Short mmCIF file of C-alpha atoms in Angstrom, two decimals:
data_model
loop_
_atom_site.label_atom_id
_atom_site.label_comp_id
_atom_site.label_asym_id
_atom_site.label_seq_id
_atom_site.Cartn_x
_atom_site.Cartn_y
_atom_site.Cartn_z
CA MET C 25 222.91 3.44 -3.18
CA SER C 26 221.02 2.83 -6.39
CA ASN C 27 218.94 5.43 -8.05
CA HIS C 28 215.84 3.40 -7.39
CA GLU C 29 216.40 3.23 -3.62
CA HIS C 30 217.03 6.92 -3.46
CA GLN C 31 213.68 7.64 -5.03
CA ASP C 32 211.83 5.37 -2.52
CA SER C 33 213.16 7.12 0.50
CA LYS C 34 212.25 10.48 -1.00
CA HIS C 35 208.59 9.53 -1.27
CA GLN C 36 208.13 8.05 2.23
CA PRO C 37 205.80 10.16 4.46
CA VAL C 38 207.74 12.14 7.08
CA GLN C 39 206.93 11.09 10.71
CA ARG C 40 206.98 14.36 12.68
CA LYS C 41 206.04 14.56 16.38
CA GLU C 42 203.91 17.67 16.23
CA MET C 43 200.76 18.45 18.17
CA SER C 44 197.57 18.79 16.31
CA ARG C 45 195.84 22.10 15.76
CA ARG C 46 193.13 20.97 18.23
CA GLN C 47 195.73 20.19 20.92
CA PHE C 48 197.52 23.48 20.39
CA LEU C 49 194.30 25.45 20.80
CA SER C 50 193.34 23.45 23.89
CA TYR C 51 196.68 24.06 25.59
CA THR C 52 196.72 27.72 24.68
CA LEU C 53 193.17 28.40 25.84
CA GLY C 54 193.61 26.28 28.98
CA GLY C 55 196.83 28.05 29.91
CA THR C 56 195.36 31.48 29.32
CA THR C 57 192.27 30.64 31.38
CA ALA C 58 194.38 29.24 34.23
CA PHE C 59 196.57 32.37 34.20
CA MET C 60 193.57 34.69 34.31
CA VAL C 61 191.77 32.74 37.04
CA GLY C 62 194.98 32.50 39.07
CA GLY C 63 195.61 36.22 38.68
CA THR C 64 192.16 36.94 40.05
CA VAL C 65 191.81 34.31 42.74
CA LEU C 66 195.31 34.25 44.25
CA PRO C 67 195.26 37.89 45.42
CA MET C 68 191.79 37.27 46.91
CA VAL C 69 193.01 34.20 48.79
CA ARG C 70 196.11 36.08 49.94
CA PHE C 71 193.89 38.92 51.21
CA ALA C 72 191.57 36.49 52.99
CA VAL C 73 194.35 34.79 54.92
CA ASP C 74 196.44 37.91 55.47
CA PRO C 75 195.89 38.06 59.27
CA LEU C 76 197.01 34.43 59.54
CA LEU C 77 200.23 35.18 57.67
CA ALA C 78 201.03 38.26 59.73
CA LYS C 79 204.08 37.85 61.92
CA GLY C 80 203.13 37.27 65.53
CA GLY C 81 205.26 37.40 68.59
CA GLU C 82 205.09 41.16 68.98
CA SER C 83 205.16 41.92 72.68
CA THR C 84 201.81 42.95 74.15
CA LEU C 85 203.38 44.31 77.30
CA VAL C 86 202.99 48.03 77.79
CA LYS C 87 205.22 50.21 79.97
CA VAL C 88 203.00 52.03 82.46
CA ILE C 89 204.92 53.39 85.44
CA GLU C 90 208.30 53.45 87.16
CA GLU C 91 208.66 50.62 89.64
CA SER C 92 209.83 53.03 92.36
CA LYS C 93 206.58 55.02 92.15
CA VAL C 94 204.38 52.05 93.02
CA THR C 95 203.36 52.03 96.67
CA ALA C 96 201.03 50.00 98.86
CA GLU C 97 198.32 52.56 98.11
CA PRO C 98 196.58 51.60 94.84
CA GLN C 99 197.00 54.17 92.10
CA GLU C 100 195.22 54.44 88.80
CA VAL C 101 197.30 54.13 85.65
CA LYS C 102 196.01 54.60 82.12
CA PHE C 103 197.74 53.10 79.12
CA LYS C 104 197.01 52.51 75.47
CA VAL C 105 196.94 49.12 73.81
CA ARG C 106 197.02 48.51 70.06
CA GLN C 107 194.32 46.05 69.11
CA VAL C 108 194.28 44.17 65.84
CA ASP C 109 190.95 42.65 64.92
CA GLY C 110 191.41 41.06 61.50
CA TRP C 111 192.30 44.01 59.29
CA TYR C 112 191.00 46.60 61.74
CA LYS C 113 193.68 48.16 63.91
CA SER C 114 192.73 50.41 66.77
CA GLU C 115 194.18 51.87 69.93
CA THR C 116 192.14 51.53 73.08
CA GLU C 117 192.76 53.07 76.45
CA LYS C 118 192.96 50.71 79.41
CA VAL C 119 192.93 51.44 83.10
CA ALA C 120 194.62 49.51 85.90
CA TRP C 121 194.87 49.98 89.65
CA ILE C 122 198.42 49.15 90.59
CA SER C 123 199.90 48.63 94.07
CA ARG C 124 202.26 46.50 96.18
CA ASP C 125 201.17 43.73 98.51
CA ALA C 126 202.54 43.08 102.01
CA SER C 127 205.58 41.30 100.58
CA GLY C 128 206.35 44.20 98.24
CA ALA C 129 205.24 42.40 95.08
CA ILE C 130 203.58 44.59 92.49
CA PHE C 131 200.16 43.64 91.17
CA ALA C 132 197.61 45.39 88.96
CA LEU C 133 193.84 44.99 89.02
CA SER C 134 191.34 45.57 86.26
CA PRO C 135 188.71 48.14 87.27
CA VAL C 136 185.87 46.35 85.51
CA CYS C 137 183.28 45.29 88.07
CA LYS C 138 182.45 41.60 87.85
CA HIS C 139 178.79 42.29 88.53
CA LEU C 140 177.64 44.18 85.43
CA GLY C 141 180.79 45.75 84.01
CA CYS C 142 180.89 49.24 85.52
CA THR C 143 184.23 50.79 86.52
CA VAL C 144 185.29 50.53 90.15
CA PHE C 145 187.31 53.18 91.99
CA TRP C 146 189.60 52.93 94.98
CA ASN C 147 188.45 54.17 98.35
CA THR C 148 185.61 56.47 97.31
CA HIS C 149 183.81 55.74 100.61
CA GLY C 150 186.88 55.81 102.86
CA ARG C 151 186.84 52.09 103.58
CA ASN C 152 190.11 51.25 101.82
CA GLU C 153 188.21 49.13 99.32
CA TYR C 154 187.35 49.27 95.66
CA ASP C 155 183.80 50.55 95.23
CA CYS C 156 181.51 50.23 92.25
CA PRO C 157 179.38 53.34 91.73
CA CYS C 158 176.59 51.44 89.98
CA HIS C 159 175.32 48.85 92.46
CA ASP C 160 177.70 49.30 95.41
CA ALA C 161 179.78 46.21 94.79
CA ARG C 162 182.85 46.24 97.01
CA TYR C 163 186.25 44.58 96.64
CA SER C 164 189.23 44.28 98.96
CA ARG C 165 192.69 45.70 98.22
CA ASP C 166 193.53 42.36 96.53
CA GLY C 167 190.38 42.55 94.45
CA LYS C 168 188.45 39.96 96.45
CA ASN C 169 184.71 40.39 96.08
CA ILE C 170 183.04 41.44 99.34
CA THR C 171 179.48 42.26 98.32
CA VAL C 172 177.20 42.12 95.25
CA ALA C 173 179.71 40.68 92.76
CA ASN C 174 180.27 36.93 92.60
CA LEU C 175 183.85 37.02 91.37
CA PRO C 176 187.02 38.92 92.28
CA LEU C 177 188.44 41.66 90.05
CA ASP C 178 190.64 40.41 87.23
CA GLU C 179 194.36 41.04 87.22
CA TYR C 180 196.80 42.21 84.56
CA VAL C 181 199.92 40.24 83.79
CA VAL C 182 202.75 42.23 85.42
CA GLU C 183 206.41 42.24 84.43
CA ILE C 184 209.21 44.37 85.81
CA GLN C 185 211.96 45.30 83.36
CA ASP C 186 214.74 47.85 83.87
CA GLY C 187 212.96 49.58 86.72
CA PHE C 188 209.65 49.95 84.91
CA VAL C 189 206.37 48.12 85.33
CA TYR C 190 204.91 46.57 82.20
CA LEU C 191 201.33 45.34 81.98
CA GLY C 192 200.06 42.63 79.67
CA GLY C 193 196.80 40.79 79.19
CA ILE C 194 193.97 40.19 81.63
CA ILE C 195 194.02 37.05 83.76
CA ALA C 196 191.76 35.72 86.50
CA ASN C 197 192.56 37.00 89.96
CA THR C 198 195.32 34.96 91.60
CA ARG C 199 195.27 36.69 94.96
CA ALA C 200 191.69 36.53 96.24
CA MET J 7 175.22 49.34 77.62
CA LYS J 8 173.62 50.07 74.30
CA PHE J 9 170.00 49.15 73.63
CA SER J 10 171.12 46.81 70.87
CA GLU J 11 173.32 44.76 73.21
CA ILE J 12 170.38 43.62 75.32
CA GLU J 13 168.63 40.46 74.22
CA ALA J 14 164.86 40.30 74.78
CA GLU J 15 165.17 37.34 77.13
CA GLN J 16 167.87 39.13 79.17
CA TRP J 17 165.80 42.22 79.86
CA ASP J 18 163.67 40.92 82.74
CA GLU J 19 166.80 39.85 84.57
CA LEU J 20 168.66 43.11 83.88
CA LYS J 21 165.80 45.53 84.44
CA PRO J 22 166.12 45.83 88.24
CA TYR J 23 169.77 46.88 87.86
CA VAL J 24 169.40 49.26 84.94
CA ASP J 25 167.51 52.31 86.12
CA THR J 26 169.11 55.06 84.05
CA CYS J 27 168.55 55.91 80.42
CA LEU J 28 171.02 57.88 78.31
CA LEU J 29 169.34 59.73 75.45
CA PRO J 30 171.81 61.27 72.96
CA ILE J 31 170.72 64.47 71.20
CA THR J 32 172.84 64.94 68.08
CA GLY J 33 171.35 68.34 67.26
CA LEU J 34 171.54 68.28 63.48
CA ASP J 35 169.15 70.40 61.42
CA GLY J 36 169.87 69.20 57.91
CA THR J 37 172.16 72.06 56.91
CA GLU J 38 175.29 70.02 57.66
CA THR J 39 177.56 68.65 54.97
CA PRO J 40 178.34 64.93 55.27
CA SER J 41 181.70 65.66 56.86
CA GLU J 42 180.16 68.10 59.34
CA ALA J 43 177.54 65.51 60.26
CA THR J 44 180.34 62.98 60.76
CA ASN J 45 182.21 65.41 63.00
CA TYR J 46 179.15 66.05 65.15
CA LEU J 47 178.52 62.33 65.53
CA GLU J 48 182.16 61.65 66.39
CA GLN J 49 182.14 64.40 69.03
CA LEU J 50 178.94 62.97 70.46
CA ARG J 51 180.47 59.49 70.52
CA ASP J 52 183.53 60.80 72.37
CA VAL J 53 181.49 62.39 75.11
CA MET J 54 179.14 59.39 75.31
CA ASP J 55 182.15 57.11 75.90
CA LEU J 56 182.72 58.98 79.16
CA VAL J 57 179.31 57.82 80.37
CA GLU J 58 178.77 54.49 78.65
CA ILE J 59 182.07 52.81 79.49
CA PRO J 60 182.38 53.46 83.24
CA TYR J 61 178.66 53.04 83.97
CA ARG J 62 177.66 50.38 81.45
CA GLY J 63 176.09 48.18 84.12
CA ARG J 64 173.46 50.71 85.16
CA ILE J 65 172.85 52.91 82.11
CA VAL J 66 171.15 51.96 78.84
CA THR J 67 171.88 54.13 75.83
CA TYR J 68 168.86 54.62 73.60
CA PRO J 69 168.92 55.54 69.90
CA ALA J 70 169.87 59.18 69.36
CA TYR J 71 167.45 62.00 68.66
CA HIS J 72 169.25 63.38 65.63
CA TYR J 73 167.39 66.40 64.27
CA VAL J 74 166.40 69.47 66.22
CA TYR J 75 164.45 72.36 64.63
CA GLY J 76 164.04 75.30 66.94
CA ASN J 77 163.88 74.92 70.65
CA GLU J 78 160.13 74.82 71.25
CA GLY J 79 159.08 71.93 69.03
CA SER J 80 162.10 69.85 69.85
CA GLN J 81 161.73 70.59 73.53
CA GLN J 82 158.21 69.16 73.50
CA ALA J 83 159.22 66.09 71.49
CA ILE J 84 162.17 65.28 73.72
CA ALA J 85 160.15 65.93 76.86
CA ARG J 86 157.51 63.49 75.63
CA CYS J 87 160.17 60.91 74.82
CA CYS J 88 161.64 61.30 78.33
CA ALA J 89 158.20 60.94 79.90
CA ASN J 90 157.59 57.76 77.93
CA LEU J 91 160.95 56.35 78.95
CA LYS J 92 160.19 57.06 82.59
CA SER J 93 156.78 55.45 82.27
CA GLN J 94 158.45 52.19 81.31
CA GLY J 95 160.46 52.17 84.50
CA TYR J 96 163.60 54.26 84.12
CA LYS J 97 164.20 56.28 87.24
CA TYR J 98 166.71 58.68 85.73
CA ILE J 99 167.01 60.17 82.25
CA ILE J 100 170.32 61.68 81.16
CA LEU J 101 170.39 63.82 78.01
CA ILE J 102 173.75 64.16 76.32
CA THR J 103 174.88 66.33 73.43
CA SER J 104 178.09 67.68 71.95
CA LYS J 105 176.44 70.90 70.75
CA SER J 106 176.24 73.76 73.19
CA ASP J 107 173.37 75.58 71.47
CA ILE J 108 170.66 72.97 71.93
CA MET J 109 170.54 72.64 75.69
CA PHE J 110 167.04 73.59 76.76
CA GLN J 111 164.93 72.97 79.81
CA ILE J 112 163.41 69.49 79.93
CA ASN J 113 161.68 68.89 83.22
CA GLU J 114 161.33 65.16 82.58
CA ALA J 115 165.12 64.76 82.25
CA ASP J 116 167.32 64.55 85.32
CA LEU J 117 170.67 65.61 83.93
CA TRP J 118 172.10 67.33 80.86
CA ILE J 119 175.64 66.54 79.81
CA ALA J 120 176.71 69.18 77.32
CA PRO J 121 179.71 71.33 76.38
CA THR J 122 180.43 74.39 78.45
CA GLU J 123 179.60 77.85 77.11
CA ASP J 124 183.05 78.13 75.54
CA GLY J 125 182.49 74.86 73.68
CA ASN J 126 184.71 72.57 75.75
CA LEU J 127 183.41 69.11 76.49
CA PRO J 128 183.12 68.26 80.19
CA SER J 129 185.90 66.15 81.67
CA ASP J 130 185.45 62.54 82.72
CA VAL J 131 185.86 63.59 86.37
CA GLU J 132 183.12 66.22 86.04
CA ILE J 133 180.76 63.77 84.33
CA SER J 134 181.40 61.10 86.96
CA ARG J 135 180.73 63.60 89.74
CA LYS J 136 177.42 64.67 88.18
CA ILE J 137 176.21 61.10 87.65
CA ARG J 138 177.11 60.02 91.19
CA GLU J 139 175.36 63.07 92.59
CA LEU J 140 172.31 62.20 90.53
CA TRP J 141 172.19 58.63 91.84
CA HIS J 142 172.66 59.75 95.42
CA SER J 143 170.17 62.60 95.25
#
């Protein structure tokens, strides 16, 4: 290499791939803003959809009575159900009238009158019927509406496990 | 059912079936701390549940009468309220409180549900018996 050539290469401008000051500031400010917005918004979004992300599948059946204690005569059982309404968890007491039919199958009726929502009781007038104290609605042993109400009493989902009766959600009467 | 659950357009249809008014008397006098006021209201709610839930189809719960100052003045005010409620068609007025020291004679009311002298709230069976007796009287 001649001395002349060496000097030429020394004075050539260096081509470096560097970002400009403007680009650097843009990236830095943009990144910082995105981080701060994300840090604020993501927890809010997570909070908003929390009930949707909660694991389901938890059994809603509640153990209420020994199977052997259920007879043809309806008996009142009270049990507590955990209710989750969004973020609000509560425990409410439910009532069921539980008995066996002619074939020995166990069924449970909701005591909520289908007329205006009062609570019915078994056999308060000695007629072997469910009676509503508010407007004298009457229902048969199976919950079939006899007077006043237009619909039969609802039923609870019933399951028998290990000698115990478990009650679940309310369903329309399947017997009347 | 509570007064706030009834829509204006529903009332004409419901009115023939709803003949009993439940008027809660909280019995505060302004000397309560916030937590004491909360306790009184929670106790009142607990005893009201024993009436409102089983008989919701025939009883309307009205807004509570919260403050009571001395028996005489309050007695007159509540009596007037009961008379007005009856004049709009309620056949029975039930007064309910969780405080045992504010139960006074109101001729316009048909039933008082209140704690016993030793401060215990009445049982659901006892309340049911009283309400049924009232309706069959």
